[in-house]
XYZ file of C-alpha atoms in Angstrom:
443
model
C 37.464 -19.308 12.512
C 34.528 -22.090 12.739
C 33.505 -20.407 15.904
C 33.369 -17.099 14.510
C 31.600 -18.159 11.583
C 28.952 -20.044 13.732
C 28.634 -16.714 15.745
C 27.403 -14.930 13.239
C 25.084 -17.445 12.178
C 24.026 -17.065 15.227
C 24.589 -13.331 16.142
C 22.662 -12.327 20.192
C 21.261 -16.141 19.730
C 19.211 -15.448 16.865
C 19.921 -17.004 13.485
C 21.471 -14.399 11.087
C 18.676 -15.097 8.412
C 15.983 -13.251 10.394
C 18.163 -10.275 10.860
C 18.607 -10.572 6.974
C 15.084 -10.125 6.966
C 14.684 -7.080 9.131
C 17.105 -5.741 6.166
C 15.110 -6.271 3.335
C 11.885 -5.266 4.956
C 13.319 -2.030 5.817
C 15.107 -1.726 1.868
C 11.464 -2.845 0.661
C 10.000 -0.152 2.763
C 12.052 2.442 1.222
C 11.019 0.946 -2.553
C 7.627 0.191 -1.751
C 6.610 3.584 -0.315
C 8.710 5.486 -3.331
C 8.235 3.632 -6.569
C 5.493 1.567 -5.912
C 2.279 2.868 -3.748
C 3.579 6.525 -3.643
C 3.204 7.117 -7.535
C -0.559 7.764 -7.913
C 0.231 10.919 -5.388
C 3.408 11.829 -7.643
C 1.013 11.350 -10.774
C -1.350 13.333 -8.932
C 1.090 16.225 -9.113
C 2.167 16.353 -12.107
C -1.125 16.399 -13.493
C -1.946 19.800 -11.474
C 1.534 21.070 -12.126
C 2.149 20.417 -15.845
C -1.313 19.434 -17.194
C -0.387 16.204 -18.627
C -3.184 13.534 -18.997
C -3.426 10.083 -17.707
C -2.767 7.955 -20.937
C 0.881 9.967 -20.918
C 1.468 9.723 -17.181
C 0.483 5.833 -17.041
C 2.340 5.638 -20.203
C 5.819 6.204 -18.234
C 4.935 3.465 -15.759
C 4.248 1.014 -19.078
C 7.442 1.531 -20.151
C 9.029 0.645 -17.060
C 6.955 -2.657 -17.161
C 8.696 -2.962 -20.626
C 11.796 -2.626 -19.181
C 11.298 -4.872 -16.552
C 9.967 -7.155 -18.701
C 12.930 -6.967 -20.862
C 16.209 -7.176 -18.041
C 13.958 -9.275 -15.384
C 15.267 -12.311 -16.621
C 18.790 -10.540 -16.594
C 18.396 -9.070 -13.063
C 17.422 -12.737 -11.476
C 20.295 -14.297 -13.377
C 22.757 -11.230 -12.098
C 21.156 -11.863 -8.506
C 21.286 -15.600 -8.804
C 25.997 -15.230 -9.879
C 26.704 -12.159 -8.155
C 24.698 -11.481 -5.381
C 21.895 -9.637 -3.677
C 25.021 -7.909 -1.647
C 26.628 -6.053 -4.915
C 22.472 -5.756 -6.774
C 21.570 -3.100 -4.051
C 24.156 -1.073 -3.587
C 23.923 -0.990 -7.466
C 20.183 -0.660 -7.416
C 19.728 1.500 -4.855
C 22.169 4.288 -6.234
C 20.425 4.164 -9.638
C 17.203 4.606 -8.167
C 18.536 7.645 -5.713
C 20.125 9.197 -8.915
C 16.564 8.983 -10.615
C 14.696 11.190 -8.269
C 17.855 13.473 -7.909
C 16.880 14.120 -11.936
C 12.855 13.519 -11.248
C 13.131 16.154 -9.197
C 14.318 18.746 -12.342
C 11.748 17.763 -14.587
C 10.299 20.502 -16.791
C 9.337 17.931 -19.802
C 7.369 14.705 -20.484
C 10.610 13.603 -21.991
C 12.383 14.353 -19.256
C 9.086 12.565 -16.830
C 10.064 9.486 -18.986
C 13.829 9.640 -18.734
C 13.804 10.055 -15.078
C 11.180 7.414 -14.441
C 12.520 4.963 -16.421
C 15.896 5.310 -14.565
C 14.051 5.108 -11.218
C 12.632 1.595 -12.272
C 15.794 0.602 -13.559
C 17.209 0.581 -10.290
C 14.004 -1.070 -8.346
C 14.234 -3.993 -11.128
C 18.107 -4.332 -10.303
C 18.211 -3.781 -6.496
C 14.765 -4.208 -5.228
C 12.154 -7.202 -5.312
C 14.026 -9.823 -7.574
C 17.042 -9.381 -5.088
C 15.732 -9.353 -1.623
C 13.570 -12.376 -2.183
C 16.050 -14.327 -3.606
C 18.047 -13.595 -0.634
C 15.432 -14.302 1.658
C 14.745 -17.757 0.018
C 18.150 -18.423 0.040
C 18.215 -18.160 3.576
C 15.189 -20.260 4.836
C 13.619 -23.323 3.713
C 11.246 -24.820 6.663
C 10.081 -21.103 7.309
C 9.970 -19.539 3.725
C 6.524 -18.528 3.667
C 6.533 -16.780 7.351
C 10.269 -15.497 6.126
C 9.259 -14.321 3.168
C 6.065 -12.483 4.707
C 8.209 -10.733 7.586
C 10.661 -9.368 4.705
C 7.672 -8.800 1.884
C 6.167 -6.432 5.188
C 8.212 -3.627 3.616
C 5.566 -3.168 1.138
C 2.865 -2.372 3.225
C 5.155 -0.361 6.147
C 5.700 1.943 2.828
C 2.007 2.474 2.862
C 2.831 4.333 6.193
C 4.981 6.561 4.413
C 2.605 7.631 1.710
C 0.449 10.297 3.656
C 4.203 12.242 4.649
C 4.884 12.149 1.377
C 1.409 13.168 -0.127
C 2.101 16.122 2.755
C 5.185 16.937 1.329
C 3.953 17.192 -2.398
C 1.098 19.198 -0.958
C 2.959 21.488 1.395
C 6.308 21.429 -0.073
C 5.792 20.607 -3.421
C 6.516 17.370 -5.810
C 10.727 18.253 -6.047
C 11.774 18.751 -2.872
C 10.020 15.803 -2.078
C 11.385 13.674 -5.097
C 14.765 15.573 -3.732
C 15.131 14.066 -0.386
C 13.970 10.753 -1.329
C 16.870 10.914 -3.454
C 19.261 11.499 -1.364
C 17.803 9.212 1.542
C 18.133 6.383 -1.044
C 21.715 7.215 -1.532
C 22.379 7.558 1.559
C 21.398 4.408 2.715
C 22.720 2.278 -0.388
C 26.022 1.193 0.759
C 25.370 0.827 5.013
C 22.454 -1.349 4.163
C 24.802 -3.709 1.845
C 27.513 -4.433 4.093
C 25.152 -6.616 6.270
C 23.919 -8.471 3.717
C 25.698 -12.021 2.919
C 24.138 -13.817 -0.068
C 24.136 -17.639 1.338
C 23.993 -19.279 4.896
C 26.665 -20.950 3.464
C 28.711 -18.310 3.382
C 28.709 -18.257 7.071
C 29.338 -21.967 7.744
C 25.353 -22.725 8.258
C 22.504 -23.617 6.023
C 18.734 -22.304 5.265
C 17.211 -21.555 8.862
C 20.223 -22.498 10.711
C 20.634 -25.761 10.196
C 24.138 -27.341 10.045
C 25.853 -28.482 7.008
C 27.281 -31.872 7.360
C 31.033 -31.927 6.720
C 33.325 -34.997 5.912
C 35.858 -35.547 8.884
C 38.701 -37.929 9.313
C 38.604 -40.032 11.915
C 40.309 -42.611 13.987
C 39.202 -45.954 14.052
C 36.092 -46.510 16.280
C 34.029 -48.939 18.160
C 31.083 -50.378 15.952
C 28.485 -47.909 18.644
C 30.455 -44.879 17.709
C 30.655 -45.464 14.064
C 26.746 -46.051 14.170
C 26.188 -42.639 16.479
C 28.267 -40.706 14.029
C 26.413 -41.949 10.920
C 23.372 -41.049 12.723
C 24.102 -37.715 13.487
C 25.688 -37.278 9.429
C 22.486 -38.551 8.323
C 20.337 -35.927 10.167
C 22.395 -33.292 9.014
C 22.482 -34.378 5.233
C 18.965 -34.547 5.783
C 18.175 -31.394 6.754
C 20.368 -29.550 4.383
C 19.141 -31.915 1.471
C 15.824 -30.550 2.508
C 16.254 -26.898 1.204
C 17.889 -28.475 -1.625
C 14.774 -30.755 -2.775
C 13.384 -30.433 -6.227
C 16.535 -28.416 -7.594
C 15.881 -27.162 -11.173
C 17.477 -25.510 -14.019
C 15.588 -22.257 -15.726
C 15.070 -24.713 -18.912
C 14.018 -27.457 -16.733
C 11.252 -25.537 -14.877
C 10.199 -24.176 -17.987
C 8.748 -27.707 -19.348
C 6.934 -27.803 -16.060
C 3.121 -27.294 -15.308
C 3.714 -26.012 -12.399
C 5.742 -23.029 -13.887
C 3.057 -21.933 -16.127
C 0.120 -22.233 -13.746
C 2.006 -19.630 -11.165
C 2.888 -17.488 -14.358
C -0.750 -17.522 -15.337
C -1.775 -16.629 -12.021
C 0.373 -13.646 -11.261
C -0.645 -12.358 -14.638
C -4.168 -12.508 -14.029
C -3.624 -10.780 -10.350
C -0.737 -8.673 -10.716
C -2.551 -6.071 -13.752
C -5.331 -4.857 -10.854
C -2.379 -4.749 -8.472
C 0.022 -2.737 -10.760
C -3.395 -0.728 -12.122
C -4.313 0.598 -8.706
C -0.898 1.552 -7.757
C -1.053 4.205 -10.605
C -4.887 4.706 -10.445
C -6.409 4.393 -7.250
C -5.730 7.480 -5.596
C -7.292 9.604 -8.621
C -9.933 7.116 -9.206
C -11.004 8.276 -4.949
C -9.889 12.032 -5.702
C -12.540 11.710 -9.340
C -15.408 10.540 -6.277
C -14.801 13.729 -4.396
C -12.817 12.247 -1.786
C -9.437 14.419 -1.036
C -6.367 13.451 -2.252
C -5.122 13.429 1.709
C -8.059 10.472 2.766
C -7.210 8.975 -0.514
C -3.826 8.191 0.702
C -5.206 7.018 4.124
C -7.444 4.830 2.179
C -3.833 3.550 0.949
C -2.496 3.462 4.595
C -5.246 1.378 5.658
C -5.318 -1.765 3.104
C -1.380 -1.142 3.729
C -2.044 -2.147 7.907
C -4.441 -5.040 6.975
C -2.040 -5.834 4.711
C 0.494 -6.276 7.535
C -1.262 -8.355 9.994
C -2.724 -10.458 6.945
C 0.697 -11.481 5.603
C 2.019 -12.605 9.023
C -0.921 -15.020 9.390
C -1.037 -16.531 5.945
C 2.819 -16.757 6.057
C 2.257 -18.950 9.492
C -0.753 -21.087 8.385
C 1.276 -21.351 4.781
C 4.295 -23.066 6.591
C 1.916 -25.482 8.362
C -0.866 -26.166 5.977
C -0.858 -25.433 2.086
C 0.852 -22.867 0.146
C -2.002 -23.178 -2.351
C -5.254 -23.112 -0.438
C -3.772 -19.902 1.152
C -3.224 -18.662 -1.768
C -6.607 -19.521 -3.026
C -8.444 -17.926 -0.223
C -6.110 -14.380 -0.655
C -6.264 -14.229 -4.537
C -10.451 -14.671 -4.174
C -10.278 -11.727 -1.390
C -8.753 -9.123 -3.911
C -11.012 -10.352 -6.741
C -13.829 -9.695 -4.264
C -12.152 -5.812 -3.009
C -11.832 -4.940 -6.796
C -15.802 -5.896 -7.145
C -16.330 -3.223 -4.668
C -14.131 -0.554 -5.760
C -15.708 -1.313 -9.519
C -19.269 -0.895 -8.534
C -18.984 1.338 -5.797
C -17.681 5.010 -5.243
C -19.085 6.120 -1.814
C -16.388 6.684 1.255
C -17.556 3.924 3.075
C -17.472 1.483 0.601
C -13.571 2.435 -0.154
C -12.996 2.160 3.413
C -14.550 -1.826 2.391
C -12.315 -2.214 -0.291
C -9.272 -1.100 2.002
C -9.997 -3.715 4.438
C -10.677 -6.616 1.647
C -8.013 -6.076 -0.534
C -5.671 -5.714 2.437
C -6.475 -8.986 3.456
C -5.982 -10.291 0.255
C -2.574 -8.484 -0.445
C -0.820 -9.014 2.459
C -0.863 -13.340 1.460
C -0.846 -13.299 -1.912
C 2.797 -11.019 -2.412
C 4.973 -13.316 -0.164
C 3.111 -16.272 -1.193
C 3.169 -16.217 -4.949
C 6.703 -15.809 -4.667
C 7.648 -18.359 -1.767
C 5.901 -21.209 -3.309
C 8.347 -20.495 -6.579
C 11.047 -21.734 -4.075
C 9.069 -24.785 -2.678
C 8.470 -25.961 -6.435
C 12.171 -25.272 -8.097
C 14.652 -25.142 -5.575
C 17.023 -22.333 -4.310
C 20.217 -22.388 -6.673
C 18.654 -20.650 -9.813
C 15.790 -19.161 -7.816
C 16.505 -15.857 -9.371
C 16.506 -16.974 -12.807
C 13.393 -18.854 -12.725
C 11.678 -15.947 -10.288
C 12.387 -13.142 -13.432
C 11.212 -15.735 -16.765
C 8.165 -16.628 -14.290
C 7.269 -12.714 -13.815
C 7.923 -12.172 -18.003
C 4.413 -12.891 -18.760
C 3.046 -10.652 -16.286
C 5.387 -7.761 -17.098
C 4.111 -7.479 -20.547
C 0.375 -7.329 -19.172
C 1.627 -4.921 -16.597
C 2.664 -2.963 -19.729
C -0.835 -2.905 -21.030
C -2.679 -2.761 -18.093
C -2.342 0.940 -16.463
C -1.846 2.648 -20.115
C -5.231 1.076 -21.735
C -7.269 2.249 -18.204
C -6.096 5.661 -18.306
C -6.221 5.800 -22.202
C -10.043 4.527 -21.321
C -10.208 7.193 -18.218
C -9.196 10.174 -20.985
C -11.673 8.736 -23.535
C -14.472 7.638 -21.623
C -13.708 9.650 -18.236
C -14.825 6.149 -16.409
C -12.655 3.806 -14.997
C -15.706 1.110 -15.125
C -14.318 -1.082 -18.153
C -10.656 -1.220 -17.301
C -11.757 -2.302 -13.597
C -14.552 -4.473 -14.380
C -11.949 -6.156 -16.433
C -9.274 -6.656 -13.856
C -12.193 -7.848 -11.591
C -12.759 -10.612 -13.968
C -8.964 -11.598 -14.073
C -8.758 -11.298 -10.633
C -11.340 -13.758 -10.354
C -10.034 -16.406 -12.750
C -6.117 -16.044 -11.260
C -8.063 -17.074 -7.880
C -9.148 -20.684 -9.129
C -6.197 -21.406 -11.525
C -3.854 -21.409 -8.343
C -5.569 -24.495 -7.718
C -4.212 -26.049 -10.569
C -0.574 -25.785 -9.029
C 0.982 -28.648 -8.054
C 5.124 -29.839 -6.957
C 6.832 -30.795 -10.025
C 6.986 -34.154 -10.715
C 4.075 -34.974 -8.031
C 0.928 -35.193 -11.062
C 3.363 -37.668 -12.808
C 4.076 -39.929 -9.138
C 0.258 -40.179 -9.136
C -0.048 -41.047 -13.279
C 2.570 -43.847 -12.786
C 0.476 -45.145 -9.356
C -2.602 -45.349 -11.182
């Protein structure tokens, strides 16, 4: 049984994490290209089909902020005692159901109803629950781990131009139809690969081995000193993904804990904006809603490449200066998009923000591992992201309440420019628990 167990940590020579990661990329995909960068083309659509104006479309995605607001402290505490295994076949089938009914709408009601289910099953089955698996799994390599997996965003940026074809072609509910029904479809298959801890599979985070207590004969004094040798390597390296453990209330009292909050905040509302926004902010500049969507496509690729290499140089140098460097590349992107609105220069922003994007999404999140452990990694992960779901509330309703009043987009963007630019510097202020204190009691 030890054997078996230590083949499938091991499954074709490969550690089982990294196919765990392959997983959620491909799950993240799915979310990413749906519920996430694909909206702006869905609000697109209903817009021409039903007339509706932005303040009431973006007012559906503010409610789902609400929401997740609301049950994302619930969803990483469900994650953290159940499972990622049981969250996304859960999660998955919710959000399936939700375009099943998205695709019937003939109300805003209705809109509401349907979106809010959709996000509903993202919050329980999506982003919470895939990096909590992934952090679960690696320790040493949680940055370039995390990156690989958080990838799924941006390949869903691939998928956005087949599905602005299909709401152009085919229309927005057969395409809302067979997303459906390819979420379904994929729920349960997806799941049964998943296991929730190395542990579970005799191992521990990135395949190291767990030490284990054995009963032994008497032995010669260079035995007994090669064998506590070898159980002291092992404790240490799986006391090593268990470093700086914490309870939700304890990270709560930290610095540390506040400072990441603070920064997501002040990143996340241009982030979350622009997923609802962008592509009718480039269709408003006389740029089709088709090149729009490559526009998305191409921050997407830079994206890609850009999250490999900060997850690498994050694993070898520091999680923060990374971070630094990607936070003050978006702040820079949403300058350009905010004063700009030729072609050429949203082909800029593309590149920028990519490069920006790709680090800061695996990042923020990976470093919330480094700081406070693995065990209630899901519970801290969802209080951390509370403060940044209620300004994700505000954020896309007041610029398309703006848009509708003002038909401009300069204030709301010129704002999150400014945020953007003050998350960049207080991610400098983050620091390991416990280390600002070390240094207070040396000096």
């Amino acid at each position: 049984m030890r054997y078996l167990r230590r083949s499938y940590a091991t499954l074709s020579g490969l550690f089982y994490g990294w196919y765990l990661v392959g997983i959620a990329s491909f799950m993240l995909m799915l979310m990413s290209a749906t519920v996430f960068q694909g909206v702006g083309t869905f609000f697109v659509a209903l817009e021409r089909n039903f007339g509706w104006n932005r303040t009431t479309l973006s007012g559906a995605f503010s409610l789902s902020r609400a929401e997740g607001a609301l049950l994302g402290p619930v969803e990483g505490f469900l994650v953290d005692r159940l499972g990622t295994r049981k969250m996304v076949v859960v999660g998955y089938l919710i959000m399936g159901l939700g375009f099943v009914f998205f695709s019937q709408i003939e109300s805003v009601w209705q809109f509401y109803v349907a979106y809010l289910t959709i996000s509903l099953g993202s919050g329980i089955g999506g982003w919470i629950a895939f990096v909590t698996l992934i952090n679960n799994w690696f320790a040493r390599r949680r940055a370039l781990a995390m990156s690989v997996a958080v990838s799924g965003i941006q390949f869903g940026g691939f998928l956005v131009p087949m599905m602005a074809w299909g709401i152009e072609n085919e229309g927005f509910r057969l395409t809302a139809l067979v997303i459906g029904v390819i979420l379904i479809v994929v729920a349960l298959p997806a799941s049964q690969f998943v296991r929730n801890r190395p542990e579970d599979i005799g191992t521990g985070p990135d395949g190291d081995r767990i030490p284990r207590p054995r009963a032994t004969p008497p032995a010669s004094a260079e035995t007994e000193a090669r064998q506590s040798t070898v159980s002291q390597d092992e404790s240490a390296q799986a006391e090593s993904a268990d470093a700086n453990e914490m309870t939700p209330r304890q990270a709560l009292k930290t610095l540390a804990f506040w400072v990441i909050a603070v920064a997501r905040l002040t990143s996340v509302v241009s982030i979350v904006s622009l997923s609802v926004h962008l592509v009718p902010k480039l269709t408003d500049s006389g740029i089709s809603l088709i090149t729009a969507n490559f526009v998305v496509t191409l921050y997407t690729t830079v994206a890609l490449f850009s999250g490999f290499v900060a997850g690498y140089l994050a694993d070898r140098t520091s999680k923060v200066a990374v971070l630094f460097v990607c936070m003050l590349m978006q702040a820079f992107a949403m300058a350009i998009l905010t004063f700009t609105d030729t072609l050429p220069m949203a082909w800029a922003f593309a590149v920028l923000w990519g490069a920006g994007f790709g680090g800061r999404v695996p990042l923020l999140t990976a470093i919330i591992g480094d700081f406070f452990g693995r065990k209630n990694f899901g519970s801290i992960l969802g209080l951390n992201m509370v403060p940044s779901n209620i300004a994700m509330i505000i954020a896309p309703f007041m610029a398309g309440l703006i848009f509708d009043l003002r038909q401009s987009y300069f204030i709301p963007f010129l704002t999150f420019t400014v945020m953007a630019f003050i998350g960049a510097f207080v991610i400098l202020l983050a620091r390991m628990p416990g280390q600002a204190s070390a240094a207070s009691d040396v000096r």
